[in-house]
PDB file of C-alpha atoms in Angstrom:
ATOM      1  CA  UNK A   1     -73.192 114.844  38.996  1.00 83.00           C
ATOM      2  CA  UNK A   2     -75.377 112.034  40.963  1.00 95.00           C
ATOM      3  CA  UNK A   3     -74.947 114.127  43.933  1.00 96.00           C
ATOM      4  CA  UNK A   4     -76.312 117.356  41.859  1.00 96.00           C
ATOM      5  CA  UNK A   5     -79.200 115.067  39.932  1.00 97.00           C
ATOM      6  CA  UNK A   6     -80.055 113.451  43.375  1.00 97.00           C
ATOM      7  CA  UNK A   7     -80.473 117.130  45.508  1.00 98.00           C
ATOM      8  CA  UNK A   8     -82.209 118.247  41.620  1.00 98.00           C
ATOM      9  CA  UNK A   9     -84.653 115.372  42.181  1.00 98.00           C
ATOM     10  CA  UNK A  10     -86.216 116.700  45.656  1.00 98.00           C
ATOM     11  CA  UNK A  11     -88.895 118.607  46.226  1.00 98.00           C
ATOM     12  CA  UNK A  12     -88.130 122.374  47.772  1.00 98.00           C
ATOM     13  CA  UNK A  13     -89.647 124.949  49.630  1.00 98.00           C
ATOM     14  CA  UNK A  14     -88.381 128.808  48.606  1.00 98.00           C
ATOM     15  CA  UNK A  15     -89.154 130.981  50.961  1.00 98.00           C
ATOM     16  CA  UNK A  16     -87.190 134.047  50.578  1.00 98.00           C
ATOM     17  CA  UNK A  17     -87.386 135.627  47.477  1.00 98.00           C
ATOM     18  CA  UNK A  18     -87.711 138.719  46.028  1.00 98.00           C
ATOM     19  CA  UNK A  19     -90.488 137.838  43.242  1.00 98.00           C
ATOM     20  CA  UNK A  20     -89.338 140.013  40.449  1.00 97.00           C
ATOM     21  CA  UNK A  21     -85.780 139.720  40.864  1.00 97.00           C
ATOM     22  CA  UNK A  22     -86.550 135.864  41.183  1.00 97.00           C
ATOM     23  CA  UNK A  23     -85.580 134.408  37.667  1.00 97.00           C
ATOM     24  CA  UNK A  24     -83.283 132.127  35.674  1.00 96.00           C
ATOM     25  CA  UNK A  25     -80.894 134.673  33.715  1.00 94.00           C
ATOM     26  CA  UNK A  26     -81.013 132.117  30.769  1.00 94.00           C
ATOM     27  CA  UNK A  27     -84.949 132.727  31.167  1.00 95.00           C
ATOM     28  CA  UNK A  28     -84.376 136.696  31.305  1.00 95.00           C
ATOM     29  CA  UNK A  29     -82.518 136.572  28.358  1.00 93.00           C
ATOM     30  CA  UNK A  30     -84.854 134.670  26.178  1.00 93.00           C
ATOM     31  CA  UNK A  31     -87.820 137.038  26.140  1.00 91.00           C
ATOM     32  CA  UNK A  32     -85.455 139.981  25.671  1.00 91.00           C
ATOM     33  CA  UNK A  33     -82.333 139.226  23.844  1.00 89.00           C
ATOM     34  CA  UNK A  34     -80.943 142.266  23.319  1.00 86.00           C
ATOM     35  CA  UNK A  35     -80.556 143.181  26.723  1.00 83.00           C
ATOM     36  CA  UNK A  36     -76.516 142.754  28.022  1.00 83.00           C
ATOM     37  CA  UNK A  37     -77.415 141.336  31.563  1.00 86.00           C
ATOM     38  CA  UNK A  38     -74.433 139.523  33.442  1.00 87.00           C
ATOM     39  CA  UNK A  39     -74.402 139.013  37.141  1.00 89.00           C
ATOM     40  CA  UNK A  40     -71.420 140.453  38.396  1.00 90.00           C
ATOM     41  CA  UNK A  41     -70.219 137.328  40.925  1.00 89.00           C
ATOM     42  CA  UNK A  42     -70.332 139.674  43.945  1.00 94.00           C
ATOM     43  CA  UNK A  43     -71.835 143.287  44.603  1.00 95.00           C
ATOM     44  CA  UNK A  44     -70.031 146.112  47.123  1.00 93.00           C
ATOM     45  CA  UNK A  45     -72.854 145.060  50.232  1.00 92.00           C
ATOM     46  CA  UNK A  46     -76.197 145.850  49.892  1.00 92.00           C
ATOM     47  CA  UNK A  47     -75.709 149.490  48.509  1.00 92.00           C
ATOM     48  CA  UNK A  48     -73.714 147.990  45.646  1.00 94.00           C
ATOM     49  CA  UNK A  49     -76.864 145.175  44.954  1.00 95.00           C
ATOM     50  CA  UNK A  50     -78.853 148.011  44.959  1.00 93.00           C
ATOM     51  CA  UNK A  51     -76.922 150.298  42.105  1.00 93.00           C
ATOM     52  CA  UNK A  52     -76.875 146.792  40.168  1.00 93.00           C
ATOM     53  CA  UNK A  53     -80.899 146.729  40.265  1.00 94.00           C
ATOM     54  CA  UNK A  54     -81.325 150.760  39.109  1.00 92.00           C
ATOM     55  CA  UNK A  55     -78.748 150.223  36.680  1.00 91.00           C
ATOM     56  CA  UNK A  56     -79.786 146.790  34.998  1.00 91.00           C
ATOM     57  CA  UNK A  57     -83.078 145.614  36.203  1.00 93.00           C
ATOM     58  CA  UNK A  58     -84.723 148.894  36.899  1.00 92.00           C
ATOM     59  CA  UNK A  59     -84.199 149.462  33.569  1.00 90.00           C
ATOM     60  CA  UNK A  60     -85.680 146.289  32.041  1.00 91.00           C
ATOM     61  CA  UNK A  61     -89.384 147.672  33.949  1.00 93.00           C
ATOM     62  CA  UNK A  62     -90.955 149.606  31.337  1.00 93.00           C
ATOM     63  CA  UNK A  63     -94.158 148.886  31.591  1.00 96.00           C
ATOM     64  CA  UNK A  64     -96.567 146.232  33.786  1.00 98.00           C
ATOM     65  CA  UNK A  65     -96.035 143.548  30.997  1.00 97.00           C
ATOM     66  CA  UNK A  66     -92.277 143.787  31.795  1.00 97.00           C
ATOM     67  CA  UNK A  67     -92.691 143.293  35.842  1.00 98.00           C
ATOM     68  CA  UNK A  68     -95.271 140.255  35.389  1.00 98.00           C
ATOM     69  CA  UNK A  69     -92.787 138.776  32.718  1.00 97.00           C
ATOM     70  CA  UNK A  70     -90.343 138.846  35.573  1.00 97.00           C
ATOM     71  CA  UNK A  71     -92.286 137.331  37.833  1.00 98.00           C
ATOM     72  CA  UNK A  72     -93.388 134.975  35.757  1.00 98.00           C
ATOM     73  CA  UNK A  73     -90.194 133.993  34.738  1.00 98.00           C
ATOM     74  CA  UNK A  74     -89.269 133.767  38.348  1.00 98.00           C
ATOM     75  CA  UNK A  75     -92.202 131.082  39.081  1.00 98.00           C
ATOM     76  CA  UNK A  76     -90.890 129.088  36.156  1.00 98.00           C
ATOM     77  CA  UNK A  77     -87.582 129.481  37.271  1.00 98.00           C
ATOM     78  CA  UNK A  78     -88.552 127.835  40.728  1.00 98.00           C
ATOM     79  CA  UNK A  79     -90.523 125.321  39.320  1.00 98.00           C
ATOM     80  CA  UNK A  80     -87.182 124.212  37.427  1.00 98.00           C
ATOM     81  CA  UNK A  81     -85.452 123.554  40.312  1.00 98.00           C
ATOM     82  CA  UNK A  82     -88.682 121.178  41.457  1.00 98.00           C
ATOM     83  CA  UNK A  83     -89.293 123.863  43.981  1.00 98.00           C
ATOM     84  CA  UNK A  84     -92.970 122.602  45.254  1.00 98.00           C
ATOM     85  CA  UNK A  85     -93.426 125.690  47.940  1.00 98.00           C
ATOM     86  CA  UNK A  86     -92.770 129.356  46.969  1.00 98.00           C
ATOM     87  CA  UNK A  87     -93.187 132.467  49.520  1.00 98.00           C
ATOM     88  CA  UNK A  88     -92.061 135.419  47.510  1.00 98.00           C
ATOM     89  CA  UNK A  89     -92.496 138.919  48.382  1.00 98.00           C
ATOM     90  CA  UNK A  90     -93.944 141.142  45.940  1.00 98.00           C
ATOM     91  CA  UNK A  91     -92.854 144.510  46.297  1.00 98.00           C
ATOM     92  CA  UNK A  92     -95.108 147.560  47.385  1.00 98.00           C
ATOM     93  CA  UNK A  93     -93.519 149.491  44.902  1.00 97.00           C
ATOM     94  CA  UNK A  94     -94.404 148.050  41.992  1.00 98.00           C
ATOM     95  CA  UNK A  95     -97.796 149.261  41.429  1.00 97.00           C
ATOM     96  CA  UNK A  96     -96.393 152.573  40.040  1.00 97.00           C
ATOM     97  CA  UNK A  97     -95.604 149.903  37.048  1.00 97.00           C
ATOM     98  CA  UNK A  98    -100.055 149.901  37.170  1.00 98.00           C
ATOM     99  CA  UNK A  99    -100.544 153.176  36.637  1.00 97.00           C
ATOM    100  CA  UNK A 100    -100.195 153.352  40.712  1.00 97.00           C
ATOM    101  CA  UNK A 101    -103.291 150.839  40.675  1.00 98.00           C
ATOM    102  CA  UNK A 102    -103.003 148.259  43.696  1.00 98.00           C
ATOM    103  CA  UNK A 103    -105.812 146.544  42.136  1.00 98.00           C
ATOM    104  CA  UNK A 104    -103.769 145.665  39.153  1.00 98.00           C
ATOM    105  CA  UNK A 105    -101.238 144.785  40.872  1.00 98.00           C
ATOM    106  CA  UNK A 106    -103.505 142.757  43.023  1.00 98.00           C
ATOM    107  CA  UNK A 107    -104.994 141.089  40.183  1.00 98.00           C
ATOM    108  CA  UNK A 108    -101.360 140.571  37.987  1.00 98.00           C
ATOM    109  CA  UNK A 109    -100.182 138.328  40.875  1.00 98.00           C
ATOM    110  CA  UNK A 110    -103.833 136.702  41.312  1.00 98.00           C
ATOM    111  CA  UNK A 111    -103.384 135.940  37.524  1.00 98.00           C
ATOM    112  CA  UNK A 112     -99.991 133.977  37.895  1.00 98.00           C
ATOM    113  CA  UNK A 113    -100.789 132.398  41.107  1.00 97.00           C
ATOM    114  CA  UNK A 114    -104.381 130.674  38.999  1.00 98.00           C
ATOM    115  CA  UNK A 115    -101.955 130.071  35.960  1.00 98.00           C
ATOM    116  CA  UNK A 116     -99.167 127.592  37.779  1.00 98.00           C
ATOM    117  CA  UNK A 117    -101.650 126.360  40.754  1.00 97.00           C
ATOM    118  CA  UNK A 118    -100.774 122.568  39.440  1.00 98.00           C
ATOM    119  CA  UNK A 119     -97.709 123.288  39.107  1.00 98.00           C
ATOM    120  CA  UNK A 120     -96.468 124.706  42.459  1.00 98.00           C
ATOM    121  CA  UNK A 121     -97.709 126.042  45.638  1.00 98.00           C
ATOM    122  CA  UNK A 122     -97.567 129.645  45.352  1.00 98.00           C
ATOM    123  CA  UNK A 123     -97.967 132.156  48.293  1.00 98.00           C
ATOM    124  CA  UNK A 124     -97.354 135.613  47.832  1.00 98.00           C
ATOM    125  CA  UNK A 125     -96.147 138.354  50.253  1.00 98.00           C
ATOM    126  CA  UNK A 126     -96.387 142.195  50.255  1.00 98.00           C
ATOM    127  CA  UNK A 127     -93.223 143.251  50.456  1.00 98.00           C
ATOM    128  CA  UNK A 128     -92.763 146.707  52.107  1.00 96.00           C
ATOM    129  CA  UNK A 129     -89.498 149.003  52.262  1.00 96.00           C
ATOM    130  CA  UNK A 130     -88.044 150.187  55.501  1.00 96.00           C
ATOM    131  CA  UNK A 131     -88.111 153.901  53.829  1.00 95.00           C
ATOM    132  CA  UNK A 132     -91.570 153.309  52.833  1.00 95.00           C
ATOM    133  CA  UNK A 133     -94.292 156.016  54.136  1.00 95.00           C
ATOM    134  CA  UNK A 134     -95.848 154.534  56.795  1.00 97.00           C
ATOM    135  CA  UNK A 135     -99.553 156.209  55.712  1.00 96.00           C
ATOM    136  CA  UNK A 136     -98.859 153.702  52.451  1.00 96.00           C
ATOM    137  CA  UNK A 137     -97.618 151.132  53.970  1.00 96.00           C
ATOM    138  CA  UNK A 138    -101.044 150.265  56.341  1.00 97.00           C
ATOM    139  CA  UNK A 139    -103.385 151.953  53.874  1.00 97.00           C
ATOM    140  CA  UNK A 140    -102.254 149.417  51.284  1.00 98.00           C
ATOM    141  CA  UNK A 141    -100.793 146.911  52.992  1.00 97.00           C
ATOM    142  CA  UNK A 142    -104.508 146.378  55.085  1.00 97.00           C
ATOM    143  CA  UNK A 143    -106.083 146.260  50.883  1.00 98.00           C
ATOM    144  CA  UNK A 144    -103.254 143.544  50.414  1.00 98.00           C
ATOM    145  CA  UNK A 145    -102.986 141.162  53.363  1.00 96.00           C
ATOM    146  CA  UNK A 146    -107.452 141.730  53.075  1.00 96.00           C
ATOM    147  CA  UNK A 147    -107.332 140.093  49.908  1.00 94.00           C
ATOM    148  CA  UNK A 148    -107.510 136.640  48.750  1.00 90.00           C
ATOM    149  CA  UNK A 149    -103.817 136.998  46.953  1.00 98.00           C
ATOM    150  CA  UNK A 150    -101.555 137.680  49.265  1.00 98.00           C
ATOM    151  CA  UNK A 151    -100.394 135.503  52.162  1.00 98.00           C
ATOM    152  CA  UNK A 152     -98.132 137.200  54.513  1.00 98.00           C
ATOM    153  CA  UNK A 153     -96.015 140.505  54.400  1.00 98.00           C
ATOM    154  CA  UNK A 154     -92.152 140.964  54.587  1.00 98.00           C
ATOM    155  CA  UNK A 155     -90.185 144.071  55.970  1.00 98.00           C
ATOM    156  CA  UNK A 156     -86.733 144.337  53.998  1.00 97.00           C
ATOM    157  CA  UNK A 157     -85.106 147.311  52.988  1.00 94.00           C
ATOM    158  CA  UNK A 158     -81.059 148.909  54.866  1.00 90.00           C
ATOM    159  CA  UNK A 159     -81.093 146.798  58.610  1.00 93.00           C
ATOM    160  CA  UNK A 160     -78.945 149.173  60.974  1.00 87.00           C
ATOM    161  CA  UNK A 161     -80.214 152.003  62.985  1.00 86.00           C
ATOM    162  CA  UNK A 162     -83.726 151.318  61.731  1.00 88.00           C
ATOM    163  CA  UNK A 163     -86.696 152.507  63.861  1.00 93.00           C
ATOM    164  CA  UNK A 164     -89.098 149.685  63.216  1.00 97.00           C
ATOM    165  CA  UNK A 165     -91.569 150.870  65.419  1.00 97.00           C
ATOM    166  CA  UNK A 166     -93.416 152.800  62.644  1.00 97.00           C
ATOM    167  CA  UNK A 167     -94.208 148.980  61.293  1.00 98.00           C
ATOM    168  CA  UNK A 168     -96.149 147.867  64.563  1.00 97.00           C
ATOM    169  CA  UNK A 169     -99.580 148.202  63.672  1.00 97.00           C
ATOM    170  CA  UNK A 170     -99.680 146.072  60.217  1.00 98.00           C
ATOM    171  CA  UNK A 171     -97.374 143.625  61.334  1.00 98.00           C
ATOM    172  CA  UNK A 172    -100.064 143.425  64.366  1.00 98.00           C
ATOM    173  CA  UNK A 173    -103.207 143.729  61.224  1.00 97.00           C
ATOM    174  CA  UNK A 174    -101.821 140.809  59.611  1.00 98.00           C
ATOM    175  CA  UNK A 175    -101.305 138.368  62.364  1.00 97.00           C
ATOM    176  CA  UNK A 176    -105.111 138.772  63.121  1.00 97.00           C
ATOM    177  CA  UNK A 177    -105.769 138.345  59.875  1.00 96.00           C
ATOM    178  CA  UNK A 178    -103.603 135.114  59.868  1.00 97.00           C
ATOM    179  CA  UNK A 179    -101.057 136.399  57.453  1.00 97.00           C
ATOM    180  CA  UNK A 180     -97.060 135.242  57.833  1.00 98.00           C
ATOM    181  CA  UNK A 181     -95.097 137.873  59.174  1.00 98.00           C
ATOM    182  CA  UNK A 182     -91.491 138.201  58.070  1.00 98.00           C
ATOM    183  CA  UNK A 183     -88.850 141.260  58.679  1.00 98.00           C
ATOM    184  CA  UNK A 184     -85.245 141.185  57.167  1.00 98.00           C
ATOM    185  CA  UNK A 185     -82.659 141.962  59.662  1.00 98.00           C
ATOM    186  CA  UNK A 186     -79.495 140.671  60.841  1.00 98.00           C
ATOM    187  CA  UNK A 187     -77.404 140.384  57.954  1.00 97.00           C
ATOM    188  CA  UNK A 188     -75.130 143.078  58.052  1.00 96.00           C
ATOM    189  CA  UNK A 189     -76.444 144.628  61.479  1.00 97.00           C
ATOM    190  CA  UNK A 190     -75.748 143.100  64.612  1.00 97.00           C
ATOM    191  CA  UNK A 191     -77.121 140.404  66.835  1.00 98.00           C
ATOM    192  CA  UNK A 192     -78.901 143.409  68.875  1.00 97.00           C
ATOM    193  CA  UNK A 193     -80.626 144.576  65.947  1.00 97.00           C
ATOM    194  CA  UNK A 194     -82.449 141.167  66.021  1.00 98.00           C
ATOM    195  CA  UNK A 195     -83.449 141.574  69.703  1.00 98.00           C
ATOM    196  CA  UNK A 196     -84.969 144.802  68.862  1.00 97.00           C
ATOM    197  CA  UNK A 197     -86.670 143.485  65.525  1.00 98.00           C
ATOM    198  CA  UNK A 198     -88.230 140.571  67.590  1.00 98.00           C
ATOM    199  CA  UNK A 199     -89.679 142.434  70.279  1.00 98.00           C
ATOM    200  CA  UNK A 200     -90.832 145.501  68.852  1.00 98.00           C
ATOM    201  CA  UNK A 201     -92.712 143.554  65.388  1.00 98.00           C
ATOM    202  CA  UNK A 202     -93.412 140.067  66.982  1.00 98.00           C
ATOM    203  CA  UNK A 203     -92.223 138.520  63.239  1.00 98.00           C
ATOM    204  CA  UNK A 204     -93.001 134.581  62.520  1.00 98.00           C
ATOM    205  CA  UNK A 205     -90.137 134.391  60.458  1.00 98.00           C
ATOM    206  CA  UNK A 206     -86.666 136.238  59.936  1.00 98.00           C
ATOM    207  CA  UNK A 207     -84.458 137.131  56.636  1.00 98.00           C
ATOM    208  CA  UNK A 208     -81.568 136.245  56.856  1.00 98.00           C
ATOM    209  CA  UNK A 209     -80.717 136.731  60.767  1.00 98.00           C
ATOM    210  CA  UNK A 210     -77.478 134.908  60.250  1.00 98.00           C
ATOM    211  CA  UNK A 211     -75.988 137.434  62.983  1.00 98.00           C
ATOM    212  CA  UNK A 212     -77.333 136.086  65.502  1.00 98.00           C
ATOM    213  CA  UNK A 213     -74.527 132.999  65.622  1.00 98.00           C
ATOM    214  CA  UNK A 214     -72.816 136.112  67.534  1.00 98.00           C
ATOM    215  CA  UNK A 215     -75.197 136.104  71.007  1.00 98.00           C
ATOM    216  CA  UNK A 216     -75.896 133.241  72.496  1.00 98.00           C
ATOM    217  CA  UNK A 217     -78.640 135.274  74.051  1.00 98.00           C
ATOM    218  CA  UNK A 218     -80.541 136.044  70.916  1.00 98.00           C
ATOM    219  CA  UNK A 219     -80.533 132.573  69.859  1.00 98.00           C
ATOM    220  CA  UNK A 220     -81.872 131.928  72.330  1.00 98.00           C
ATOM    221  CA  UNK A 221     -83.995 134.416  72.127  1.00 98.00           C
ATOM    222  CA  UNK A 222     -84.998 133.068  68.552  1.00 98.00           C
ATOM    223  CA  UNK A 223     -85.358 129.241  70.409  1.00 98.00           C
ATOM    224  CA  UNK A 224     -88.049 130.351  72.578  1.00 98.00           C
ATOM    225  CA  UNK A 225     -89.975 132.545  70.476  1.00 98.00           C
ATOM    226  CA  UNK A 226     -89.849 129.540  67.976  1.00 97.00           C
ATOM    227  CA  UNK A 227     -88.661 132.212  64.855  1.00 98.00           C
ATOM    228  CA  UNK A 228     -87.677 130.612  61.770  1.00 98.00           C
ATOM    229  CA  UNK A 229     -84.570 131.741  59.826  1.00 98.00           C
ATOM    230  CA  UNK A 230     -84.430 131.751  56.276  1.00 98.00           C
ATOM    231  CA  UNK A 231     -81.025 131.910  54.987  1.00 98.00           C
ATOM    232  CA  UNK A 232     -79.788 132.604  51.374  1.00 98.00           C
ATOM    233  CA  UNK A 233     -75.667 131.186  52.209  1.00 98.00           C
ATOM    234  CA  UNK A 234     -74.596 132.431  48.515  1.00 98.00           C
ATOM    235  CA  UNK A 235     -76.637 135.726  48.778  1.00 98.00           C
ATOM    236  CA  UNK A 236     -74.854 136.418  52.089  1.00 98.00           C
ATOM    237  CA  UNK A 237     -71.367 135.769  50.522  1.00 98.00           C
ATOM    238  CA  UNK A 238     -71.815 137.687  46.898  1.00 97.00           C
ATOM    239  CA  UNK A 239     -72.818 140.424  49.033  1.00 97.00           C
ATOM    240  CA  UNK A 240     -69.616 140.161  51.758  1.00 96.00           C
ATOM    241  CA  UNK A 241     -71.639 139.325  54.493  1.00 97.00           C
ATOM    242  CA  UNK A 242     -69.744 136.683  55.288  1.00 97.00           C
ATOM    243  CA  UNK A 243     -66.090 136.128  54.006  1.00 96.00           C
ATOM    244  CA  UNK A 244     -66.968 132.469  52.220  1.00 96.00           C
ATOM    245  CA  UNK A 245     -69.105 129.934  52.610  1.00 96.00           C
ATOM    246  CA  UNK A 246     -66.727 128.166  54.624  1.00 96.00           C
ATOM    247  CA  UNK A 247     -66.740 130.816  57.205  1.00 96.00           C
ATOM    248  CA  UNK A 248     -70.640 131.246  56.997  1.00 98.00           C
ATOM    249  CA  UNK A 249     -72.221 130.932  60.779  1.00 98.00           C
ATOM    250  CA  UNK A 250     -75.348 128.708  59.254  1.00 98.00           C
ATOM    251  CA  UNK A 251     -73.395 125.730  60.949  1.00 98.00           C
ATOM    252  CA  UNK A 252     -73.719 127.109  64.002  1.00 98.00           C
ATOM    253  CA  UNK A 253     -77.024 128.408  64.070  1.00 98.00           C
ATOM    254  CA  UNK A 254     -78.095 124.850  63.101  1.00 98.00           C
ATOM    255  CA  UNK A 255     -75.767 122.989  65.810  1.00 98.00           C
ATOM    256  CA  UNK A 256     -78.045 125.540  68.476  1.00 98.00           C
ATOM    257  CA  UNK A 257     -80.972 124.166  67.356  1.00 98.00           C
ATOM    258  CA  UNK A 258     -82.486 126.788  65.302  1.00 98.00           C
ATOM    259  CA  UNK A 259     -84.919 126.324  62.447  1.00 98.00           C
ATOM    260  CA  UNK A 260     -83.312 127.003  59.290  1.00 98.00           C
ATOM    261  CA  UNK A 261     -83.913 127.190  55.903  1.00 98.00           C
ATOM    262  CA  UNK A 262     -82.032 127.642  52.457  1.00 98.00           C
ATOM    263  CA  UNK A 263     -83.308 129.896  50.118  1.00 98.00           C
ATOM    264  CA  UNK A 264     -82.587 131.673  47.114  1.00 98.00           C
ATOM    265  CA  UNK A 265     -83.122 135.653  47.752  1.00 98.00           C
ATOM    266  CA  UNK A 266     -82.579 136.664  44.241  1.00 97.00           C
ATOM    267  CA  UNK A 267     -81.920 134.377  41.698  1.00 97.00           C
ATOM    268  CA  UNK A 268     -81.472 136.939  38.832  1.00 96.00           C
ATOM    269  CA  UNK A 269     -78.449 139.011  41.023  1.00 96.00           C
ATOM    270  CA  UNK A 270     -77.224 135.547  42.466  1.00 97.00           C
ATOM    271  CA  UNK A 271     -77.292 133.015  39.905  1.00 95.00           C
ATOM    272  CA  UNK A 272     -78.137 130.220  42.736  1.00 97.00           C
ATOM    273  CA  UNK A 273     -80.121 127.762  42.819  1.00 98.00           C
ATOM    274  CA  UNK A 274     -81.469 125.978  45.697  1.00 98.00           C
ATOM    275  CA  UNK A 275     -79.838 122.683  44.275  1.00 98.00           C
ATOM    276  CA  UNK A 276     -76.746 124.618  43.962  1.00 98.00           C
ATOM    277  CA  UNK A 277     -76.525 125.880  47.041  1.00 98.00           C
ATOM    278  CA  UNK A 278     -77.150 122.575  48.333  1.00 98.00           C
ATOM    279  CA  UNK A 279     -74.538 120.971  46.458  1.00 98.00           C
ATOM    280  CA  UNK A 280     -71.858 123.481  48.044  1.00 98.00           C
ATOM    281  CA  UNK A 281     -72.359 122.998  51.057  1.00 98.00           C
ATOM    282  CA  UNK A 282     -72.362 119.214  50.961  1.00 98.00           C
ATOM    283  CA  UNK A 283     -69.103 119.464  49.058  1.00 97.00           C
ATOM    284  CA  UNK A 284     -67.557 122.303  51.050  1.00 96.00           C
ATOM    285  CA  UNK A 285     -68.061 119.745  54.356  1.00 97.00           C
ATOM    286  CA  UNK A 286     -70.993 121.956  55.935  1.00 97.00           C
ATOM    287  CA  UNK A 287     -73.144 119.570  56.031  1.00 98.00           C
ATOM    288  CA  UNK A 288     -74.061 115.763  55.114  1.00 98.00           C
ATOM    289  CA  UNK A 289     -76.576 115.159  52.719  1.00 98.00           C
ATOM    290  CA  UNK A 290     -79.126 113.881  55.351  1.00 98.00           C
ATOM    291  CA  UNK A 291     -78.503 117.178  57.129  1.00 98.00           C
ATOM    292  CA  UNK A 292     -79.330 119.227  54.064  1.00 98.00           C
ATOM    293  CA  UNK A 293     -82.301 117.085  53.615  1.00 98.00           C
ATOM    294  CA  UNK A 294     -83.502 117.316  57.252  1.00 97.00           C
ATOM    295  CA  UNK A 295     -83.188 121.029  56.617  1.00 98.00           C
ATOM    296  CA  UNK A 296     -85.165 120.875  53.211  1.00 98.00           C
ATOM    297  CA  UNK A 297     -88.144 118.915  55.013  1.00 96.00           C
ATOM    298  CA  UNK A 298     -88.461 121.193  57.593  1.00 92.00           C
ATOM    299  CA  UNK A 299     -89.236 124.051  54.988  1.00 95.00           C
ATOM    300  CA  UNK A 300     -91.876 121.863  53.738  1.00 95.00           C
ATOM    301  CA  UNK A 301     -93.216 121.055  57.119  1.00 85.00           C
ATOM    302  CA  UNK A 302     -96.460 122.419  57.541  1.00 63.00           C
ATOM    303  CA  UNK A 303     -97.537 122.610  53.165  1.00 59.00           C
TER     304      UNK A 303
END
């Protein structure tokens, strides 16, 4: 428990996470108690996470009220974990919620980012699909990453045998614009798939990437470009990625010398905490606590 009440005590950075799916299920449950939600422990990959959302979160998103209660349960949710720096990506998507207004959607996350400025550094991020039509993606993605609200844009979405050319051009628009540019690969595809992320977008930052502990070529790779990855360890094992957490290749990424982070992903499917992720992998023999902290200041760097 000191351990647990020491790592609580810290400020955090979050920097991967899926706004809406982003909250405390204690929270959830609270402003609609009627609704049967129970994270499952661990999902069949990503195509089983994603059956989970249409089935049980999907179905909580009746109307824009329900999508900024999400999210606003999901800043509260970081701030309860003394999280001090939040990147989340706010899906694309979600505007159909608006009556398919980008403004409002514009404007929802404006709202929440004015509410809890004292409380905690929030940046948004437009999150786009992979299967997204590209014709959307830069005609509103340009109206997003163009307005005051948004801070950088994040690619996620099914990782192998993805053409990711398609994405160029507004990964390229946001970097002039001075926007963070992240892309989610290398989870469950292979270290090549990284290679071919990195050179065809030019991202600042990578999801997940924990695949790359197989090359030593794209690490380095990831060394010289100076890419950040930002890991979620207990996403990557409730979605058998990885075996356990044990067997996760985060040590060895971090032994290379690449920039890591520790992150939630979705909080609401994962039931994790920052803190608690922490915690295991102190107490799993991962890391020392001044390792974990290193790593923790190093998502701060720069905020």
């Amino acid at each position: 428990m000191a351990l647990r009440n020491k790592l609580h005590s810290l400020p955090k950075a979050d920097v991967h996470n899926h706004f809406h799916l982003s909250g405390a299920v204690e929270l959830l449950k609270e402003h609609y108690p009627d609704v049967q939600f129970e994270t499952p422990g661990s999902f069949d990959g990503f195509d089983g996470m994603m059956h989970f959302i249409i089935q049980n979160v999907n179905a909580l998103m009746q109307s824009s009220d329900d999508v900024i209660m999400l999210m606003d349960i999901g800043i509260r949710s970081s701030i309860n974990d003394n999280v001090k720096h939040l990147e989340a990506s706010v899906d694309l998507g979600l505007k159909k919620y608006f009556d398919n207004s980008l403004e409002a959607l514009i404007n929802a996350v404006g709202q929440l980012k004015e509410k809890y400025k004292t409380e905690i550094d929030f940046r948004p991020e437009i999150g786009f699909k992979k299967s997204s039509e590209l014709d959307e993606v830069y005609r509103d993605g340009i109206v997003c990453i163009e307005s005051e609200v948004f801070t950088g844009i994040d690619l996620y979405g099914e990782e192998s045998y993805q053409d990711l050319s398609g994405f160029k051009e507004i990964f390229q628009e946001a970097r002039v614009r001075s926007k963070k540019t992240k892309v989610h690969i290398g989870e469950f595809s292979n270290a090549q798939s990284i290679v071919e992320a990195i050179e065809t977008l030019g991202p600042d930052e990578i999801q997940h990437g924990i695949r790359a502990a197989d090359s030593e070529e794209t690490i380095q790779l990831i060394l010289d470009r100076k890419i950040r990855l930002n890991i979620c360890p207990h996403s990557n094992v409730a979605l058998k990625a990885v075996s356990s957490l044990k067997e996760h290749p985060i040590r060895k990424l971090y032994d290379k010398g690449v920039n890591i982070t520790i992150n939630t992903d979705d909080y609401l499917l994962f039931n994790s905490t920052i803190t608690d992720q922490f915690e295991d992998l102190i107490q799993q023999g991962l890391f020392t606590f001044e390792e974990i902290d290193e790593i923790r200041q190093n998502a701060l760097q720069g905020f």
